[in-house]
Tab-separated table of C-alpha atoms in Angstrom:
chain	number	residue	atom	x	y	z
A	262	UNK	CA	160.101	82.806	121.059
A	263	UNK	CA	162.811	80.667	119.547
A	264	UNK	CA	165.996	79.694	121.025
A	265	UNK	CA	167.786	81.874	118.353
A	266	UNK	CA	165.898	84.642	119.578
A	267	UNK	CA	166.625	84.109	123.203
A	268	UNK	CA	170.424	84.018	122.365
A	269	UNK	CA	170.548	86.972	120.455
A	270	UNK	CA	168.528	89.085	122.951
A	271	UNK	CA	171.329	87.488	125.725
A	272	UNK	CA	174.116	88.679	123.361
A	273	UNK	CA	172.630	92.244	122.793
A	274	UNK	CA	172.137	92.606	126.497
A	275	UNK	CA	175.756	91.293	127.305
A	276	UNK	CA	177.108	93.809	124.736
A	277	UNK	CA	175.379	96.603	126.120
A	278	UNK	CA	176.331	95.782	129.887
A	279	UNK	CA	180.089	95.405	128.635
A	280	UNK	CA	179.704	98.495	126.895
A	281	UNK	CA	178.731	100.323	129.573
A	282	UNK	CA	180.929	98.939	131.908
A	283	UNK	CA	183.871	99.708	129.605
A	284	UNK	CA	182.713	103.224	129.316
A	285	UNK	CA	182.485	103.268	133.240
A	286	UNK	CA	186.066	102.105	133.322
A	287	UNK	CA	187.620	104.566	131.193
A	288	UNK	CA	186.064	107.424	133.372
A	289	UNK	CA	187.508	106.082	136.519
A	290	UNK	CA	190.713	105.895	134.746
A	291	UNK	CA	190.480	109.487	133.462
A	292	UNK	CA	191.038	108.364	130.125
A	293	UNK	CA	190.348	111.750	128.673
A	294	UNK	CA	191.938	113.731	130.800
A	295	UNK	CA	195.464	115.738	129.166
A	296	UNK	CA	197.958	116.681	131.662
A	297	UNK	CA	199.300	120.330	131.928
A	298	UNK	CA	203.164	119.867	132.935
A	299	UNK	CA	203.799	121.609	136.011
A	300	UNK	CA	207.747	120.913	136.779
A	301	UNK	CA	210.236	121.633	139.573
A	302	UNK	CA	213.803	123.355	139.488
A	303	UNK	CA	216.989	121.305	138.837
A	304	UNK	CA	215.062	117.897	138.175
A	305	UNK	CA	217.871	115.057	137.127
A	306	UNK	CA	217.401	111.541	136.465
A	307	UNK	CA	219.038	109.146	138.531
A	308	UNK	CA	221.395	106.674	137.230
A	309	UNK	CA	221.311	103.047	137.076
A	310	UNK	CA	217.528	103.173	137.425
A	311	UNK	CA	216.505	102.493	134.022
A	312	UNK	CA	213.661	99.832	134.860
A	313	UNK	CA	211.227	101.688	136.814
A	314	UNK	CA	211.799	102.660	140.761
A	315	UNK	CA	208.208	101.361	142.014
A	316	UNK	CA	208.907	102.234	145.432
A	317	UNK	CA	211.108	104.397	147.524
A	318	UNK	CA	211.480	104.833	151.328
A	319	UNK	CA	213.764	107.079	152.979
A	320	UNK	CA	215.592	106.880	156.288
A	321	UNK	CA	216.156	109.674	158.541
A	322	UNK	CA	219.988	109.640	157.774
A	323	UNK	CA	218.892	110.088	154.202
A	324	UNK	CA	219.607	106.629	152.910
A	325	UNK	CA	216.894	105.820	150.555
A	326	UNK	CA	215.978	102.381	149.354
A	327	UNK	CA	214.605	101.948	145.729
A	328	UNK	CA	212.949	98.971	144.206
A	329	UNK	CA	213.217	98.318	140.897
A	330	UNK	CA	212.504	95.862	137.867
A	331	UNK	CA	208.772	95.039	138.705
A	332	UNK	CA	207.103	93.118	136.138
A	333	UNK	CA	203.330	93.980	136.455
A	334	UNK	CA	200.657	92.564	134.546
A	335	UNK	CA	199.346	94.749	131.657
A	336	UNK	CA	202.273	97.219	132.071
A	337	UNK	CA	205.540	97.373	130.142
A	338	UNK	CA	208.446	95.805	131.628
A	339	UNK	CA	212.042	94.367	130.809
A	340	UNK	CA	213.764	91.198	130.975
A	341	UNK	CA	216.228	92.188	133.653
A	342	UNK	CA	215.523	90.687	137.236
A	343	UNK	CA	214.475	92.845	139.955
A	344	UNK	CA	216.792	94.496	142.317
A	345	UNK	CA	217.124	96.639	145.421
A	346	UNK	CA	219.216	100.156	145.332
A	347	UNK	CA	220.409	102.682	148.068
A	348	UNK	CA	220.984	106.164	147.530
A	349	UNK	CA	222.636	108.555	149.758
A	350	UNK	CA	220.779	111.894	149.774
A	351	UNK	CA	223.657	113.467	151.538
A	352	UNK	CA	226.020	112.664	148.825
A	353	UNK	CA	226.127	115.393	146.155
A	354	UNK	CA	226.871	112.682	143.608
A	355	UNK	CA	223.268	111.264	144.089
A	356	UNK	CA	224.156	107.941	142.573
A	357	UNK	CA	222.325	104.863	143.428
A	358	UNK	CA	224.296	101.615	144.192
A	359	UNK	CA	222.823	98.327	143.864
A	360	UNK	CA	222.680	96.565	147.150
A	361	UNK	CA	224.185	93.007	147.324
A	362	UNK	CA	222.246	90.200	147.707
A	363	UNK	CA	222.866	86.717	149.051
A	364	UNK	CA	223.970	84.023	146.949
A	365	UNK	CA	221.741	81.502	148.173
A	366	UNK	CA	218.474	84.151	147.077
A	367	UNK	CA	216.544	83.367	144.011
A	368	UNK	CA	217.555	86.551	141.893
A	369	UNK	CA	216.623	85.278	138.788
A	370	UNK	CA	212.861	85.705	139.734
A	371	UNK	CA	213.023	88.548	142.394
A	372	UNK	CA	210.351	90.940	141.119
A	373	UNK	CA	210.168	93.546	143.881
A	374	UNK	CA	207.065	95.419	144.447
A	375	UNK	CA	206.077	97.694	147.287
A	376	UNK	CA	208.805	98.062	150.161
A	377	UNK	CA	208.696	99.137	153.928
A	378	UNK	CA	211.428	99.721	156.647
A	379	UNK	CA	211.658	99.029	160.330
A	380	UNK	CA	214.007	99.711	162.785
A	381	UNK	CA	214.470	97.793	165.799
A	382	UNK	CA	214.380	100.263	168.707
A	383	UNK	CA	216.482	98.116	170.712
A	384	UNK	CA	219.757	97.775	168.705
A	385	UNK	CA	218.644	100.219	165.759
A	386	UNK	CA	219.120	97.187	163.040
A	387	UNK	CA	217.270	97.909	159.827
A	388	UNK	CA	214.918	95.325	158.487
A	389	UNK	CA	213.655	95.972	154.958
A	390	UNK	CA	210.411	94.000	153.967
A	391	UNK	CA	210.117	93.509	150.334
A	392	UNK	CA	206.982	92.386	148.287
A	393	UNK	CA	207.934	89.776	145.792
A	394	UNK	CA	206.270	88.237	142.733
A	395	UNK	CA	208.166	85.326	141.640
A	396	UNK	CA	206.302	83.693	138.819
A	397	UNK	CA	203.701	86.095	139.491
A	398	UNK	CA	202.860	84.976	142.856
A	399	UNK	CA	202.819	87.075	146.118
A	400	UNK	CA	204.941	86.696	149.083
A	401	UNK	CA	207.076	88.935	151.608
A	402	UNK	CA	210.959	88.951	151.685
A	403	UNK	CA	212.312	89.895	155.225
A	404	UNK	CA	215.836	91.161	154.747
A	405	UNK	CA	218.271	92.795	157.365
A	406	UNK	CA	220.501	95.755	156.127
A	407	UNK	CA	224.109	95.580	156.274
A	408	UNK	CA	225.209	99.493	155.979
A	409	UNK	CA	228.891	98.946	156.058
A	410	UNK	CA	228.515	96.128	153.279
A	411	UNK	CA	225.911	98.007	151.345
A	412	UNK	CA	224.150	94.501	151.404
A	413	UNK	CA	221.211	92.840	152.226
A	414	UNK	CA	220.924	89.541	154.288
A	415	UNK	CA	218.050	87.579	153.768
A	416	UNK	CA	216.154	85.996	156.907
A	417	UNK	CA	213.253	84.766	155.400
A	418	UNK	CA	210.311	84.328	152.867
A	419	UNK	CA	206.739	84.956	154.370
A	420	UNK	CA	203.838	83.148	152.521
A	421	UNK	CA	200.045	83.011	153.752
A	422	UNK	CA	196.713	82.015	151.764
A	423	UNK	CA	195.545	85.571	153.074
A	424	UNK	CA	198.561	87.376	151.097
A	425	UNK	CA	197.671	86.239	147.733
A	426	UNK	CA	197.781	89.650	145.689
A	427	UNK	CA	199.712	91.791	147.747
A	428	UNK	CA	200.836	95.414	146.495
A	429	UNK	CA	202.381	97.404	149.395
A	430	UNK	CA	203.413	96.839	152.921
A	431	UNK	CA	204.188	98.874	156.111
A	432	UNK	CA	206.285	97.077	158.762
A	433	UNK	CA	205.209	97.928	162.888
A	434	UNK	CA	207.241	95.413	163.927
A	435	UNK	CA	210.375	92.981	163.342
A	436	UNK	CA	207.886	90.126	162.120
A	437	UNK	CA	204.660	92.042	161.475
A	438	UNK	CA	202.975	94.521	159.145
A	439	UNK	CA	199.977	95.609	157.258
A	440	UNK	CA	199.661	94.718	153.632
A	441	UNK	CA	197.326	95.427	150.724
A	442	UNK	CA	195.990	92.889	148.589
A	443	UNK	CA	195.059	94.653	145.111
A	444	UNK	CA	192.654	92.235	143.845
A	445	UNK	CA	190.185	89.419	145.012
A	446	UNK	CA	191.076	86.801	142.523
A	447	UNK	CA	194.127	85.156	141.969
A	448	UNK	CA	193.574	84.090	138.074
A	449	UNK	CA	194.777	86.341	135.843
A	450	UNK	CA	191.813	87.041	133.594
A	451	UNK	CA	189.637	87.459	136.368
A	452	UNK	CA	192.010	90.076	137.875
A	453	UNK	CA	192.651	91.893	134.751
A	454	UNK	CA	189.366	91.734	133.157
A	455	UNK	CA	186.716	90.837	135.702
A	456	UNK	CA	187.325	92.994	138.616
A	457	UNK	CA	188.049	96.301	136.965
A	458	UNK	CA	185.136	95.869	134.473
A	459	UNK	CA	182.125	94.732	136.948
A	460	UNK	CA	183.599	96.665	139.278
A	461	UNK	CA	184.574	94.812	142.277
A	462	UNK	CA	185.087	96.675	145.738
A	463	UNK	CA	186.616	93.252	147.159
A	464	UNK	CA	190.449	94.256	147.826
A	465	UNK	CA	191.507	94.151	151.573
A	466	UNK	CA	193.828	95.036	153.772
A	467	UNK	CA	195.835	92.244	156.019
A	468	UNK	CA	197.642	92.505	159.310
A	469	UNK	CA	200.628	89.776	159.586
A	470	UNK	CA	202.488	88.599	162.357
A	471	UNK	CA	203.870	85.276	163.701
A	472	UNK	CA	200.981	84.802	166.116
A	473	UNK	CA	197.837	85.537	163.726
A	474	UNK	CA	197.230	86.524	160.087
A	475	UNK	CA	193.803	88.189	159.784
A	476	UNK	CA	191.844	90.995	157.183
A	477	UNK	CA	191.575	94.120	159.123
A	478	UNK	CA	189.811	96.259	156.328
A	479	UNK	CA	188.120	95.269	153.142
A	480	UNK	CA	185.849	96.719	150.392
A	481	UNK	CA	188.567	98.340	148.259
A	482	UNK	CA	188.361	98.967	144.320
A	483	UNK	CA	192.203	98.110	143.769
A	484	UNK	CA	193.711	98.933	147.208
A	485	UNK	CA	197.184	100.100	146.221
A	486	UNK	CA	199.911	101.854	148.627
A	487	UNK	CA	199.891	101.685	152.446
A	488	UNK	CA	201.746	103.783	155.157
A	489	UNK	CA	201.687	104.797	158.518
A	490	UNK	CA	201.344	107.612	160.560
A	491	UNK	CA	204.753	109.262	162.555
A	492	UNK	CA	202.661	108.802	165.866
A	493	UNK	CA	201.682	105.222	164.539
A	494	UNK	CA	198.053	105.614	165.296
A	495	UNK	CA	196.923	105.526	161.867
A	496	UNK	CA	197.511	103.561	158.682
A	497	UNK	CA	196.656	105.073	155.491
A	498	UNK	CA	195.433	103.350	152.115
A	499	UNK	CA	195.148	104.414	148.662
A	500	UNK	CA	192.174	103.258	146.754
A	501	UNK	CA	193.339	103.375	143.445
A	502	UNK	CA	190.287	103.155	141.144
A	503	UNK	CA	188.001	105.397	143.476
A	504	UNK	CA	190.799	107.860	143.868
A	505	UNK	CA	190.838	108.191	147.407
A	506	UNK	CA	193.269	107.744	150.408
A	507	UNK	CA	191.788	105.997	153.458
A	508	UNK	CA	192.418	107.201	157.094
A	509	UNK	CA	192.207	103.966	159.671
A	510	UNK	CA	192.952	103.936	163.039
A	511	UNK	CA	194.835	101.013	164.952
A	512	UNK	CA	193.244	99.233	167.471
A	513	UNK	CA	194.805	97.368	170.538
A	514	UNK	CA	194.020	93.993	168.805
A	515	UNK	CA	195.502	95.310	165.380
A	516	UNK	CA	192.337	95.623	163.529
A	517	UNK	CA	191.673	98.800	161.883
A	518	UNK	CA	188.738	101.269	162.082
A	519	UNK	CA	187.653	103.753	159.393
A	520	UNK	CA	187.942	107.164	160.437
A	521	UNK	CA	187.688	109.127	156.930
A	522	UNK	CA	188.672	109.455	153.578
A	523	UNK	CA	190.156	112.114	151.486
A	524	UNK	CA	189.351	112.582	147.538
A	525	UNK	CA	192.475	113.212	145.657
A	526	UNK	CA	191.228	113.434	142.160
A	527	UNK	CA	193.645	111.264	140.514
A	528	UNK	CA	194.544	107.617	140.570
A	529	UNK	CA	197.226	107.317	143.205
A	530	UNK	CA	199.798	104.627	143.870
A	531	UNK	CA	202.169	104.444	146.811
A	532	UNK	CA	202.210	106.879	149.945
A	533	UNK	CA	204.840	108.188	151.925
A	534	UNK	CA	204.842	110.191	155.189
A	535	UNK	CA	207.055	113.115	155.755
A	536	UNK	CA	208.544	112.449	159.100
A	537	UNK	CA	208.740	116.557	160.107
A	538	UNK	CA	205.081	117.542	159.582
A	539	UNK	CA	203.085	114.103	158.688
A	540	UNK	CA	202.197	115.327	155.203
A	541	UNK	CA	201.545	112.376	152.816
A	542	UNK	CA	203.120	112.163	149.524
A	543	UNK	CA	201.762	110.460	146.817
A	544	UNK	CA	202.875	109.267	143.333
A	545	UNK	CA	199.655	109.184	140.850
A	546	UNK	CA	198.379	108.429	137.460
A	547	UNK	CA	196.838	111.253	135.840
A	548	UNK	CA	195.544	109.193	132.966
A	549	UNK	CA	195.521	105.398	133.790
A	550	UNK	CA	194.066	104.404	130.813
A	551	UNK	CA	197.229	105.680	128.754
A	552	UNK	CA	199.021	103.234	131.331
A	553	UNK	CA	196.977	100.539	130.645
A	554	UNK	CA	196.858	101.081	126.605
A	555	UNK	CA	200.581	101.957	126.645
A	556	UNK	CA	201.898	103.980	123.495
A	557	UNK	CA	205.190	105.590	123.233
A	558	UNK	CA	203.831	108.045	121.314
A	559	UNK	CA	201.275	109.133	123.683
A	560	UNK	CA	202.784	108.068	126.991
A	561	UNK	CA	201.251	107.890	130.385
A	562	UNK	CA	201.858	110.998	132.559
A	563	UNK	CA	202.944	111.511	135.883
A	564	UNK	CA	201.543	113.643	139.070
A	565	UNK	CA	202.715	114.068	142.519
A	566	UNK	CA	200.033	115.176	145.175
A	567	UNK	CA	200.797	116.410	148.784
A	568	UNK	CA	198.005	116.157	151.445
A	569	UNK	CA	198.478	118.276	154.155
A	570	UNK	CA	196.505	118.217	157.657
A	571	UNK	CA	195.238	115.184	156.592
A	572	UNK	CA	193.168	114.414	159.934
A	573	UNK	CA	191.505	117.891	160.133
A	574	UNK	CA	188.200	118.761	158.777
A	575	UNK	CA	189.758	120.394	156.023
A	576	UNK	CA	192.630	118.619	154.409
A	577	UNK	CA	194.727	120.524	151.741
A	578	UNK	CA	195.524	118.553	148.461
A	579	UNK	CA	197.955	120.064	146.249
A	580	UNK	CA	199.508	118.670	142.836
A	581	UNK	CA	203.320	119.482	143.473
A	582	UNK	CA	204.490	117.890	140.308
A	583	UNK	CA	203.159	117.299	136.759
A	584	UNK	CA	204.434	115.528	133.574
A	585	UNK	CA	202.824	114.290	130.362
A	586	UNK	CA	205.213	111.764	129.917
A	587	UNK	CA	207.883	113.197	128.050
A	588	UNK	CA	209.965	113.385	131.302
A	589	UNK	CA	208.850	110.515	133.416
A	590	UNK	CA	205.972	107.921	132.723
A	591	UNK	CA	204.009	106.465	134.965
A	592	UNK	CA	205.076	107.948	138.564
A	593	UNK	CA	204.393	105.501	141.467
A	594	UNK	CA	205.982	107.163	144.616
A	595	UNK	CA	207.192	110.242	145.822
A	596	UNK	CA	209.073	110.984	149.034
A	597	UNK	CA	211.034	113.925	150.664
A	598	UNK	CA	214.177	114.756	151.888
A	599	UNK	CA	216.208	117.735	152.796
A	600	UNK	CA	214.196	120.046	150.383
A	601	UNK	CA	214.870	117.127	147.837
A	602	UNK	CA	211.681	115.313	146.109
A	603	UNK	CA	212.339	111.729	144.773
A	604	UNK	CA	209.870	110.399	142.106
A	605	UNK	CA	209.553	106.700	141.121
A	606	UNK	CA	207.964	104.908	138.227
A	607	UNK	CA	206.356	101.871	137.554
A	608	UNK	CA	208.673	101.065	134.547
A	609	UNK	CA	210.508	104.249	133.731
A	610	UNK	CA	213.044	106.149	135.399
A	611	UNK	CA	213.755	108.084	138.653
A	612	UNK	CA	214.004	111.623	139.276
A	613	UNK	CA	215.515	113.753	141.826
A	614	UNK	CA	214.088	117.451	142.132
A	615	UNK	CA	214.480	120.450	144.432
A	616	UNK	CA	211.411	121.398	145.910
A	617	UNK	CA	210.411	125.394	145.935
């Protein structure tokens, strides 16, 4: 058989393989799913949040931190630099206010992703951890919240070779946290094309502190949102493409042991924990293919999932909200407070709804 024949066979085999992988990826993304709207009463769009609200976390006093302006490869975005907003859920005006940032902080390249809050039990100081992607790199910014000035004081920037593709973060101390790396590779072409198509379940979770940094869990096909149980014994990790939420137990050495996984039937992004009952709230993408192949005439929808009794033998997974993209596109987070539900999105708007 001549060289040309071998080349032809190779090209044909490669085409078949890529075609099969492409079809498999579409299935994982639920590309044929059409969402049936399921709305909540009194939903209003929050002002000033026109460029996304990728992550939201709420303090016990009703103050909500919101990250906005994320530029994520392959998804729509604006040229406006990222910002952190504060929303007082006890204020009837429900108007997010941009938090003032220090002058010596590089605002032009600020590209905030996942966020987490840690409150120091010794003095009630509020620390805000922000995943930042300047020039599409990964680092974590540590701020101190100055409530009376509605400002953030930048304390330090955290970089490490194991924090190379950080998506989300959950703080467990003043200088310690768990973080998800959503990809294994750093190079854009490998992250965007090779990993999803093969597919490679090589993403991981990293523990960081000033004393040690280590991988504590791995084998994820796009590790996404991460959070912690109210008793601080368990870590919840969202696996995007496998449509699961993993429950992991924290060990004394800060490693994580797998306990169980819960299938959610949709592609979820961030996870928030209800401090009153421990329920998990997830912002999800009911048809992620529409987000990847963005068409404003056929926009990506939104879906909010609630998981009750996650540690029981029979967790209850419930769809609380759904929209076909005509109200809100690409939901990424859901957080509750006082009978209200905040819904954030990767690149669109944010909603505040009444829970029935």
